[in-house]
């Protein structure tokens, strides 16, 4: 199936399904790229690079470059190495980069494309569930030791080719990481999707393929609708960051890659829901959601090394913060998110209460 993403700067297709690679071939055959650079990671290269290469038209010279897997890819040194390789291989302004991998590879590759010769085309070919969110919308970037995704640019892809057969090789931890973003989409925009998830998904190791494609499609549609109205996060696009304010702090505190993005975000989502209850009277039964989340294998926990003061410092560096004051995505009800500045004493009280709850549940 094809989903069209419309933004003020660009309109582009997302091809989704088990036959998506055919669309990549057809798409590239219509372009006059001088060279294609595939940026991928070591794991994806071993599993799927031959499949991708078969989809690339022989009329266009193609090369590949491998980076570390996961968040280790999003470092300044790796970013610089990609630029150096592109220069050594003679990429020009009519060349194209293909981001082939999960969210980290997509973020890195997009940032390389955004900054190489002040911007060249790139195509997202995601291989994880998590990337159904990150591959759409044009956010690219790398991490800084003081914060996740703090260095980057908005650079929309030319196309997204989501070949769902690649998802069959994902380890359960990566399925769990990506599924957190699906839950996020449901919470901020679609009560019916949330009901569908809670009713039909009881085992992340055995998700029905038709269900999975439906979930990915709805997530992409929700993301597309938000991005079409606010491409560069000047307003409502911030609602897509539900759970990310604390989630990013957890990732940084544990060390990037030690806790998956989705695991950290899921903990951040539940914290944001308790803040919503405190600040807005959010009435959804959070404990019911927690029980379902736990049944799927998530561990809602905050690292023992992360006390509130350190967490607060990290949350103040969040990109939504203004004037060094943390702002959170909260829910008035399912499908009705708002962005709100929260007082420090409220953040502290809910944090300590949530920390105690996490410790009790994980005994």
mmCIF file of C-alpha atoms in Angstrom:
data_model
loop_
_atom_site.group_PDB
_atom_site.id
_atom_site.type_symbol
_atom_site.label_atom_id
_atom_site.label_comp_id
_atom_site.label_asym_id
_atom_site.label_seq_id
_atom_site.Cartn_x
_atom_site.Cartn_y
_atom_site.Cartn_z
ATOM 1 C CA UNK A 1 0.000 0.000 0.000
ATOM 2 C CA UNK A 2 1.046 3.617 -0.449
ATOM 3 C CA UNK A 3 0.642 6.436 2.049
ATOM 4 C CA UNK A 4 1.441 9.965 0.914
ATOM 5 C CA UNK A 5 3.187 12.328 3.331
ATOM 6 C CA UNK A 6 2.476 15.996 2.701
ATOM 7 C CA UNK A 7 4.571 18.704 4.342
ATOM 8 C CA UNK A 8 5.123 22.371 3.432
ATOM 9 C CA UNK A 9 8.540 21.534 2.013
ATOM 10 C CA UNK A 10 7.905 18.187 0.296
ATOM 11 C CA UNK A 11 5.378 15.501 -0.572
ATOM 12 C CA UNK A 12 6.658 11.923 -0.695
ATOM 13 C CA UNK A 13 5.365 8.342 -0.672
ATOM 14 C CA UNK A 14 5.600 5.637 1.960
ATOM 15 C CA UNK A 15 5.423 2.153 0.435
ATOM 16 C CA UNK A 16 4.336 -0.357 3.079
ATOM 17 C CA UNK A 17 4.036 -4.132 2.843
ATOM 18 C CA UNK A 18 5.768 -7.391 1.893
ATOM 19 C CA UNK A 19 6.251 -6.247 -1.733
ATOM 20 C CA UNK A 20 7.689 -2.812 -0.955
ATOM 21 C CA UNK A 21 11.148 -3.495 -2.403
ATOM 22 C CA UNK A 22 9.640 -3.645 -5.890
ATOM 23 C CA UNK A 23 8.573 -0.045 -5.408
ATOM 24 C CA UNK A 24 12.143 0.933 -4.491
ATOM 25 C CA UNK A 25 13.389 -0.453 -7.802
ATOM 26 C CA UNK A 26 10.698 1.342 -9.790
ATOM 27 C CA UNK A 27 11.283 4.581 -7.892
ATOM 28 C CA UNK A 28 15.032 4.595 -8.481
ATOM 29 C CA UNK A 29 14.649 3.736 -12.164
ATOM 30 C CA UNK A 30 12.831 7.046 -12.622
ATOM 31 C CA UNK A 31 15.618 9.061 -10.998
ATOM 32 C CA UNK A 32 18.908 10.247 -12.460
ATOM 33 C CA UNK A 33 21.085 9.780 -9.394
ATOM 34 C CA UNK A 34 24.809 9.736 -10.139
ATOM 35 C CA UNK A 35 25.610 7.385 -7.265
ATOM 36 C CA UNK A 36 23.857 5.689 -4.333
ATOM 37 C CA UNK A 37 25.449 5.350 -0.907
ATOM 38 C CA UNK A 38 23.781 2.815 1.356
ATOM 39 C CA UNK A 39 24.449 3.473 5.035
ATOM 40 C CA UNK A 40 23.593 0.486 7.190
ATOM 41 C CA UNK A 41 24.749 -1.238 10.352
ATOM 42 C CA UNK A 42 26.654 -4.464 10.831
ATOM 43 C CA UNK A 43 23.634 -6.542 11.864
ATOM 44 C CA UNK A 44 21.318 -5.397 9.064
ATOM 45 C CA UNK A 45 24.098 -5.780 6.491
ATOM 46 C CA UNK A 46 24.586 -9.434 7.414
ATOM 47 C CA UNK A 47 20.849 -10.158 7.345
ATOM 48 C CA UNK A 48 19.448 -8.097 4.496
ATOM 49 C CA UNK A 49 22.005 -6.132 2.456
ATOM 50 C CA UNK A 50 21.951 -8.659 -0.403
ATOM 51 C CA UNK A 51 18.162 -8.229 -0.687
ATOM 52 C CA UNK A 52 18.540 -4.461 -0.903
ATOM 53 C CA UNK A 53 21.320 -4.669 -3.474
ATOM 54 C CA UNK A 54 19.115 -6.806 -5.721
ATOM 55 C CA UNK A 55 16.535 -4.005 -5.692
ATOM 56 C CA UNK A 56 19.020 -1.328 -6.804
ATOM 57 C CA UNK A 57 19.065 -0.642 -10.569
ATOM 58 C CA UNK A 58 22.388 -1.759 -12.121
ATOM 59 C CA UNK A 59 22.406 1.461 -14.139
ATOM 60 C CA UNK A 60 23.235 3.459 -10.976
ATOM 61 C CA UNK A 61 26.567 2.849 -9.253
ATOM 62 C CA UNK A 62 26.022 1.895 -5.619
ATOM 63 C CA UNK A 63 28.327 1.547 -2.618
ATOM 64 C CA UNK A 64 27.719 0.787 1.040
ATOM 65 C CA UNK A 65 29.141 1.855 4.368
ATOM 66 C CA UNK A 66 28.610 0.048 7.666
ATOM 67 C CA UNK A 67 28.280 1.781 11.027
ATOM 68 C CA UNK A 68 27.857 0.396 14.553
ATOM 69 C CA UNK A 69 24.393 -0.875 15.419
ATOM 70 C CA UNK A 70 21.948 0.953 17.674
ATOM 71 C CA UNK A 71 22.638 4.252 19.392
ATOM 72 C CA UNK A 72 26.392 3.797 18.954
ATOM 73 C CA UNK A 73 25.822 4.915 15.369
ATOM 74 C CA UNK A 74 24.657 8.352 16.489
ATOM 75 C CA UNK A 75 28.044 9.712 17.531
ATOM 76 C CA UNK A 76 30.036 12.646 16.163
ATOM 77 C CA UNK A 77 32.903 10.321 15.195
ATOM 78 C CA UNK A 78 30.613 8.032 13.171
ATOM 79 C CA UNK A 79 28.912 11.017 11.537
ATOM 80 C CA UNK A 80 32.300 12.421 10.508
ATOM 81 C CA UNK A 81 33.408 9.028 9.191
ATOM 82 C CA UNK A 82 30.312 8.841 6.964
ATOM 83 C CA UNK A 83 31.012 12.290 5.535
ATOM 84 C CA UNK A 84 34.636 11.361 4.905
ATOM 85 C CA UNK A 85 33.624 8.175 3.084
ATOM 86 C CA UNK A 86 31.104 10.073 0.950
ATOM 87 C CA UNK A 87 33.784 12.572 -0.049
ATOM 88 C CA UNK A 88 36.335 9.864 -0.774
ATOM 89 C CA UNK A 89 33.822 8.042 -2.979
ATOM 90 C CA UNK A 90 32.981 11.172 -4.947
ATOM 91 C CA UNK A 91 29.339 11.674 -4.060
ATOM 92 C CA UNK A 92 27.963 14.871 -5.562
ATOM 93 C CA UNK A 93 24.772 16.885 -5.239
ATOM 94 C CA UNK A 94 22.937 14.486 -7.547
ATOM 95 C CA UNK A 95 23.851 11.464 -5.461
ATOM 96 C CA UNK A 96 21.461 9.772 -3.053
ATOM 97 C CA UNK A 97 21.897 8.195 0.374
ATOM 98 C CA UNK A 98 19.780 5.211 1.391
ATOM 99 C CA UNK A 99 19.264 4.801 5.135
ATOM 100 C CA UNK A 100 18.989 1.030 5.576
ATOM 101 C CA UNK A 101 18.278 -0.035 9.119
ATOM 102 C CA UNK A 102 16.504 0.995 12.280
ATOM 103 C CA UNK A 103 15.809 4.388 13.755
ATOM 104 C CA UNK A 104 19.415 5.119 14.714
ATOM 105 C CA UNK A 105 20.735 4.444 11.204
ATOM 106 C CA UNK A 106 17.884 6.496 9.766
ATOM 107 C CA UNK A 107 18.616 9.453 12.041
ATOM 108 C CA UNK A 108 22.343 9.336 11.301
ATOM 109 C CA UNK A 109 21.985 8.820 7.545
ATOM 110 C CA UNK A 110 19.413 11.580 7.252
ATOM 111 C CA UNK A 111 21.715 13.992 9.064
ATOM 112 C CA UNK A 112 24.601 13.029 6.797
ATOM 113 C CA UNK A 113 22.352 13.698 3.792
ATOM 114 C CA UNK A 114 21.087 16.974 5.271
ATOM 115 C CA UNK A 115 24.591 18.360 5.736
ATOM 116 C CA UNK A 116 26.631 16.808 2.930
ATOM 117 C CA UNK A 117 27.198 19.587 0.369
ATOM 118 C CA UNK A 118 24.411 21.463 2.221
ATOM 119 C CA UNK A 119 21.892 18.747 1.509
ATOM 120 C CA UNK A 120 21.433 15.828 -0.885
ATOM 121 C CA UNK A 121 18.487 13.415 -1.365
ATOM 122 C CA UNK A 122 18.009 10.386 0.836
ATOM 123 C CA UNK A 123 15.580 7.476 1.031
ATOM 124 C CA UNK A 124 14.516 5.666 4.180
ATOM 125 C CA UNK A 125 14.405 1.870 4.013
ATOM 126 C CA UNK A 126 13.541 0.943 7.615
ATOM 127 C CA UNK A 127 14.038 -2.550 9.012
ATOM 128 C CA UNK A 128 12.492 -2.176 12.483
ATOM 129 C CA UNK A 129 9.059 -1.472 13.952
ATOM 130 C CA UNK A 130 10.470 1.563 15.766
ATOM 131 C CA UNK A 131 11.345 3.137 12.421
ATOM 132 C CA UNK A 132 7.667 3.353 11.407
ATOM 133 C CA UNK A 133 7.785 6.489 13.537
ATOM 134 C CA UNK A 134 11.323 7.776 13.027
ATOM 135 C CA UNK A 135 11.510 7.199 9.243
ATOM 136 C CA UNK A 136 8.600 9.575 8.598
ATOM 137 C CA UNK A 137 8.688 13.290 9.260
ATOM 138 C CA UNK A 138 12.199 14.454 8.427
ATOM 139 C CA UNK A 139 13.807 14.556 11.869
ATOM 140 C CA UNK A 140 17.479 13.634 11.554
ATOM 141 C CA UNK A 141 20.305 13.866 14.024
ATOM 142 C CA UNK A 142 22.871 12.436 16.386
ATOM 143 C CA UNK A 143 23.288 12.367 20.149
ATOM 144 C CA UNK A 144 25.368 14.541 22.432
ATOM 145 C CA UNK A 145 26.686 13.199 25.753
ATOM 146 C CA UNK A 146 24.370 15.694 27.482
ATOM 147 C CA UNK A 147 21.232 14.843 25.538
ATOM 148 C CA UNK A 148 19.656 12.616 22.910
ATOM 149 C CA UNK A 149 19.116 14.008 19.391
ATOM 150 C CA UNK A 150 20.498 17.407 20.386
ATOM 151 C CA UNK A 151 22.398 17.864 17.116
ATOM 152 C CA UNK A 152 20.453 17.538 13.885
ATOM 153 C CA UNK A 153 18.328 19.019 11.141
ATOM 154 C CA UNK A 154 14.916 18.705 9.526
ATOM 155 C CA UNK A 155 15.454 16.985 6.176
ATOM 156 C CA UNK A 156 12.574 15.125 4.552
ATOM 157 C CA UNK A 157 13.314 11.894 2.660
ATOM 158 C CA UNK A 158 12.453 11.439 -0.998
ATOM 159 C CA UNK A 159 10.553 8.263 -0.133
ATOM 160 C CA UNK A 160 10.129 5.658 2.594
ATOM 161 C CA UNK A 161 10.191 2.001 1.544
ATOM 162 C CA UNK A 162 8.897 -0.144 4.406
ATOM 163 C CA UNK A 163 9.452 -3.772 3.382
ATOM 164 C CA UNK A 164 7.730 -5.617 6.220
ATOM 165 C CA UNK A 165 9.457 -8.953 5.530
ATOM 166 C CA UNK A 166 12.557 -7.444 7.141
ATOM 167 C CA UNK A 167 10.688 -7.336 10.465
ATOM 168 C CA UNK A 168 10.640 -11.138 10.697
ATOM 169 C CA UNK A 169 14.263 -11.214 11.887
ATOM 170 C CA UNK A 170 13.801 -8.714 14.729
ATOM 171 C CA UNK A 171 14.680 -9.866 18.250
ATOM 172 C CA UNK A 172 11.900 -9.487 20.801
ATOM 173 C CA UNK A 173 13.658 -6.527 22.458
ATOM 174 C CA UNK A 174 13.462 -4.579 19.189
ATOM 175 C CA UNK A 175 9.818 -5.518 18.674
ATOM 176 C CA UNK A 176 9.120 -4.224 22.173
ATOM 177 C CA UNK A 177 11.063 -1.035 21.489
ATOM 178 C CA UNK A 178 9.094 -0.274 18.328
ATOM 179 C CA UNK A 179 5.722 -1.240 19.755
ATOM 180 C CA UNK A 180 6.074 1.522 22.372
ATOM 181 C CA UNK A 181 5.758 4.098 19.599
ATOM 182 C CA UNK A 182 2.567 2.408 18.384
ATOM 183 C CA UNK A 183 1.123 2.737 21.890
ATOM 184 C CA UNK A 184 2.163 6.389 21.889
ATOM 185 C CA UNK A 185 0.358 7.048 18.612
ATOM 186 C CA UNK A 186 -2.802 5.451 19.973
ATOM 187 C CA UNK A 187 -2.693 7.474 23.201
ATOM 188 C CA UNK A 188 -2.264 10.845 21.517
ATOM 189 C CA UNK A 189 -4.612 10.391 18.572
ATOM 190 C CA UNK A 190 -6.761 7.273 18.354
ATOM 191 C CA UNK A 191 -8.779 5.716 21.211
ATOM 192 C CA UNK A 192 -10.008 2.989 18.841
ATOM 193 C CA UNK A 193 -6.426 2.018 18.021
ATOM 194 C CA UNK A 194 -5.629 1.790 21.735
ATOM 195 C CA UNK A 195 -8.630 -0.480 22.274
ATOM 196 C CA UNK A 196 -7.510 -2.591 19.310
ATOM 197 C CA UNK A 197 -3.996 -2.930 20.714
ATOM 198 C CA UNK A 198 -5.104 -3.849 24.221
ATOM 199 C CA UNK A 199 -7.647 -6.341 22.901
ATOM 200 C CA UNK A 200 -5.572 -8.046 20.209
ATOM 201 C CA UNK A 201 -1.917 -7.829 21.257
ATOM 202 C CA UNK A 202 -1.032 -10.160 24.115
ATOM 203 C CA UNK A 203 2.288 -11.579 22.908
ATOM 204 C CA UNK A 204 4.850 -9.490 21.065
ATOM 205 C CA UNK A 205 6.561 -12.629 19.773
ATOM 206 C CA UNK A 206 3.489 -13.650 17.810
ATOM 207 C CA UNK A 207 1.779 -10.596 16.340
ATOM 208 C CA UNK A 208 -0.568 -11.450 13.489
ATOM 209 C CA UNK A 209 0.942 -9.993 10.300
ATOM 210 C CA UNK A 210 -2.295 -8.354 9.195
ATOM 211 C CA UNK A 211 -2.600 -6.778 12.630
ATOM 212 C CA UNK A 212 0.999 -5.578 12.452
ATOM 213 C CA UNK A 213 0.549 -3.924 9.057
ATOM 214 C CA UNK A 214 -2.642 -2.235 10.280
ATOM 215 C CA UNK A 215 -0.820 -0.927 13.371
ATOM 216 C CA UNK A 216 2.092 0.380 11.298
ATOM 217 C CA UNK A 217 -0.261 1.980 8.778
ATOM 218 C CA UNK A 218 -2.242 3.796 11.475
ATOM 219 C CA UNK A 219 0.918 4.951 13.180
ATOM 220 C CA UNK A 220 2.303 6.372 9.945
ATOM 221 C CA UNK A 221 -1.031 8.061 9.169
ATOM 222 C CA UNK A 222 -1.138 9.670 12.614
ATOM 223 C CA UNK A 223 2.445 10.868 12.287
ATOM 224 C CA UNK A 224 1.757 12.177 8.773
ATOM 225 C CA UNK A 225 -1.268 14.169 9.891
ATOM 226 C CA UNK A 226 0.690 15.895 12.645
ATOM 227 C CA UNK A 227 3.755 16.576 10.496
ATOM 228 C CA UNK A 228 1.627 18.014 7.687
ATOM 229 C CA UNK A 229 0.427 20.719 10.078
ATOM 230 C CA UNK A 230 3.720 21.367 11.874
ATOM 231 C CA UNK A 231 6.753 20.182 9.929
ATOM 232 C CA UNK A 232 9.458 21.708 12.120
ATOM 233 C CA UNK A 233 7.934 21.306 15.575
ATOM 234 C CA UNK A 234 7.019 24.921 16.171
ATOM 235 C CA UNK A 235 3.797 23.860 17.871
ATOM 236 C CA UNK A 236 1.603 20.779 17.774
ATOM 237 C CA UNK A 237 4.263 18.344 16.504
ATOM 238 C CA UNK A 238 5.618 18.296 20.048
ATOM 239 C CA UNK A 239 2.710 16.005 21.016
ATOM 240 C CA UNK A 240 4.571 13.197 19.225
ATOM 241 C CA UNK A 241 7.045 13.349 22.107
ATOM 242 C CA UNK A 242 4.686 11.842 24.672
ATOM 243 C CA UNK A 243 6.926 9.904 27.068
ATOM 244 C CA UNK A 244 10.148 11.145 25.504
ATOM 245 C CA UNK A 245 10.973 13.858 28.051
ATOM 246 C CA UNK A 246 11.813 11.389 30.805
ATOM 247 C CA UNK A 247 12.493 8.583 28.323
ATOM 248 C CA UNK A 248 15.464 10.367 26.782
ATOM 249 C CA UNK A 249 16.863 11.093 30.237
ATOM 250 C CA UNK A 250 16.616 7.400 31.140
ATOM 251 C CA UNK A 251 18.448 6.451 27.941
ATOM 252 C CA UNK A 252 21.253 8.938 28.593
ATOM 253 C CA UNK A 253 21.529 8.008 32.270
ATOM 254 C CA UNK A 254 21.823 4.291 31.578
ATOM 255 C CA UNK A 255 24.213 4.879 28.677
ATOM 256 C CA UNK A 256 22.918 4.988 25.097
ATOM 257 C CA UNK A 257 22.059 1.493 23.939
ATOM 258 C CA UNK A 258 21.865 -0.072 27.415
ATOM 259 C CA UNK A 259 18.087 0.445 27.537
ATOM 260 C CA UNK A 260 16.215 0.431 24.235
ATOM 261 C CA UNK A 261 14.541 3.636 23.129
ATOM 262 C CA UNK A 262 11.084 2.096 23.317
ATOM 263 C CA UNK A 263 11.602 0.632 26.794
ATOM 264 C CA UNK A 264 12.690 4.033 28.079
ATOM 265 C CA UNK A 265 9.860 5.845 26.299
ATOM 266 C CA UNK A 266 7.265 3.427 27.675
ATOM 267 C CA UNK A 267 8.420 4.251 31.203
ATOM 268 C CA UNK A 268 8.273 7.933 30.262
ATOM 269 C CA UNK A 269 4.743 7.503 28.905
ATOM 270 C CA UNK A 270 3.441 6.055 32.158
ATOM 271 C CA UNK A 271 5.146 8.846 34.127
ATOM 272 C CA UNK A 272 3.476 11.396 31.828
ATOM 273 C CA UNK A 273 0.095 9.739 32.400
ATOM 274 C CA UNK A 274 0.483 10.069 36.161
ATOM 275 C CA UNK A 275 1.429 13.724 35.628
ATOM 276 C CA UNK A 276 -1.705 14.062 33.504
ATOM 277 C CA UNK A 277 -3.788 12.640 36.342
ATOM 278 C CA UNK A 278 -2.242 15.092 38.790
ATOM 279 C CA UNK A 279 -2.408 18.165 36.561
ATOM 280 C CA UNK A 280 -5.450 17.571 34.367
ATOM 281 C CA UNK A 281 -7.570 14.987 36.161
ATOM 282 C CA UNK A 282 -6.831 12.355 33.493
ATOM 283 C CA UNK A 283 -9.330 9.621 34.345
ATOM 284 C CA UNK A 284 -8.185 6.654 32.243
ATOM 285 C CA UNK A 285 -7.343 3.615 34.439
ATOM 286 C CA UNK A 286 -3.540 3.849 34.264
ATOM 287 C CA UNK A 287 -3.091 0.708 36.358
ATOM 288 C CA UNK A 288 -4.970 -1.281 33.691
ATOM 289 C CA UNK A 289 -2.597 0.029 31.023
ATOM 290 C CA UNK A 290 0.378 -0.781 33.266
ATOM 291 C CA UNK A 291 -0.799 -4.363 33.729
ATOM 292 C CA UNK A 292 -1.122 -4.835 29.979
ATOM 293 C CA UNK A 293 2.298 -3.263 29.362
ATOM 294 C CA UNK A 294 3.895 -5.521 31.974
ATOM 295 C CA UNK A 295 2.236 -8.574 30.411
ATOM 296 C CA UNK A 296 4.029 -7.732 27.141
ATOM 297 C CA UNK A 297 7.400 -7.902 28.869
ATOM 298 C CA UNK A 298 8.116 -4.233 29.519
ATOM 299 C CA UNK A 299 9.977 -3.369 32.694
ATOM 300 C CA UNK A 300 8.766 0.016 33.841
ATOM 301 C CA UNK A 301 11.775 1.156 35.784
ATOM 302 C CA UNK A 302 14.035 4.113 36.434
ATOM 303 C CA UNK A 303 17.773 3.346 36.753
ATOM 304 C CA UNK A 304 18.970 3.291 40.355
ATOM 305 C CA UNK A 305 21.631 5.837 39.410
ATOM 306 C CA UNK A 306 19.010 8.377 38.294
ATOM 307 C CA UNK A 307 17.773 10.476 41.197
ATOM 308 C CA UNK A 308 15.217 13.236 40.764
ATOM 309 C CA UNK A 309 17.689 16.126 40.682
ATOM 310 C CA UNK A 310 19.660 14.540 37.839
ATOM 311 C CA UNK A 311 16.441 13.635 36.052
ATOM 312 C CA UNK A 312 15.236 17.229 36.372
ATOM 313 C CA UNK A 313 18.485 18.575 34.897
ATOM 314 C CA UNK A 314 18.052 16.280 31.906
ATOM 315 C CA UNK A 315 14.378 17.176 31.471
ATOM 316 C CA UNK A 316 15.266 20.869 31.479
ATOM 317 C CA UNK A 317 17.542 20.243 28.486
ATOM 318 C CA UNK A 318 14.667 18.682 26.555
ATOM 319 C CA UNK A 319 13.943 20.502 23.277
ATOM 320 C CA UNK A 320 10.393 21.320 24.404
ATOM 321 C CA UNK A 321 11.687 23.230 27.442
ATOM 322 C CA UNK A 322 11.532 26.997 27.392
ATOM 323 C CA UNK A 323 13.430 29.271 29.760
ATOM 324 C CA UNK A 324 14.976 26.206 31.441
ATOM 325 C CA UNK A 325 11.503 25.083 32.566
ATOM 326 C CA UNK A 326 10.382 21.533 31.713
ATOM 327 C CA UNK A 327 7.348 21.188 29.453
ATOM 328 C CA UNK A 328 5.578 17.860 29.095
ATOM 329 C CA UNK A 329 3.151 16.273 26.686
ATOM 330 C CA UNK A 330 0.124 15.380 28.827
ATOM 331 C CA UNK A 331 -3.283 13.900 28.047
ATOM 332 C CA UNK A 332 -6.608 15.475 28.961
ATOM 333 C CA UNK A 333 -8.108 12.214 27.698
ATOM 334 C CA UNK A 334 -7.091 9.537 25.187
ATOM 335 C CA UNK A 335 -6.624 11.320 21.873
ATOM 336 C CA UNK A 336 -6.409 14.825 23.387
ATOM 337 C CA UNK A 337 -2.787 15.772 24.127
ATOM 338 C CA UNK A 338 -1.508 19.137 25.283
ATOM 339 C CA UNK A 339 1.939 20.548 26.046
ATOM 340 C CA UNK A 340 2.166 22.046 29.519
ATOM 341 C CA UNK A 341 4.822 23.503 31.767
ATOM 342 C CA UNK A 342 4.958 21.583 35.053
ATOM 343 C CA UNK A 343 6.119 22.968 38.394
ATOM 344 C CA UNK A 344 9.143 21.312 39.943
ATOM 345 C CA UNK A 345 7.376 20.186 43.112
ATOM 346 C CA UNK A 346 4.751 18.332 41.048
ATOM 347 C CA UNK A 347 7.433 16.676 38.935
ATOM 348 C CA UNK A 348 9.265 15.613 42.088
ATOM 349 C CA UNK A 349 6.243 14.220 43.913
ATOM 350 C CA UNK A 350 5.008 12.218 40.927
ATOM 351 C CA UNK A 351 8.556 11.033 40.160
ATOM 352 C CA UNK A 352 9.112 9.715 43.671
ATOM 353 C CA UNK A 353 5.686 8.100 43.770
ATOM 354 C CA UNK A 354 6.225 6.499 40.367
ATOM 355 C CA UNK A 355 9.730 5.336 41.368
ATOM 356 C CA UNK A 356 8.303 3.584 44.423
ATOM 357 C CA UNK A 357 5.633 1.951 42.272
ATOM 358 C CA UNK A 358 8.223 0.730 39.773
ATOM 359 C CA UNK A 359 10.395 -0.742 42.526
ATOM 360 C CA UNK A 360 7.388 -2.517 44.056
ATOM 361 C CA UNK A 361 6.248 -3.967 40.720
ATOM 362 C CA UNK A 362 9.746 -5.191 39.785
ATOM 363 C CA UNK A 363 10.459 -7.092 43.016
#
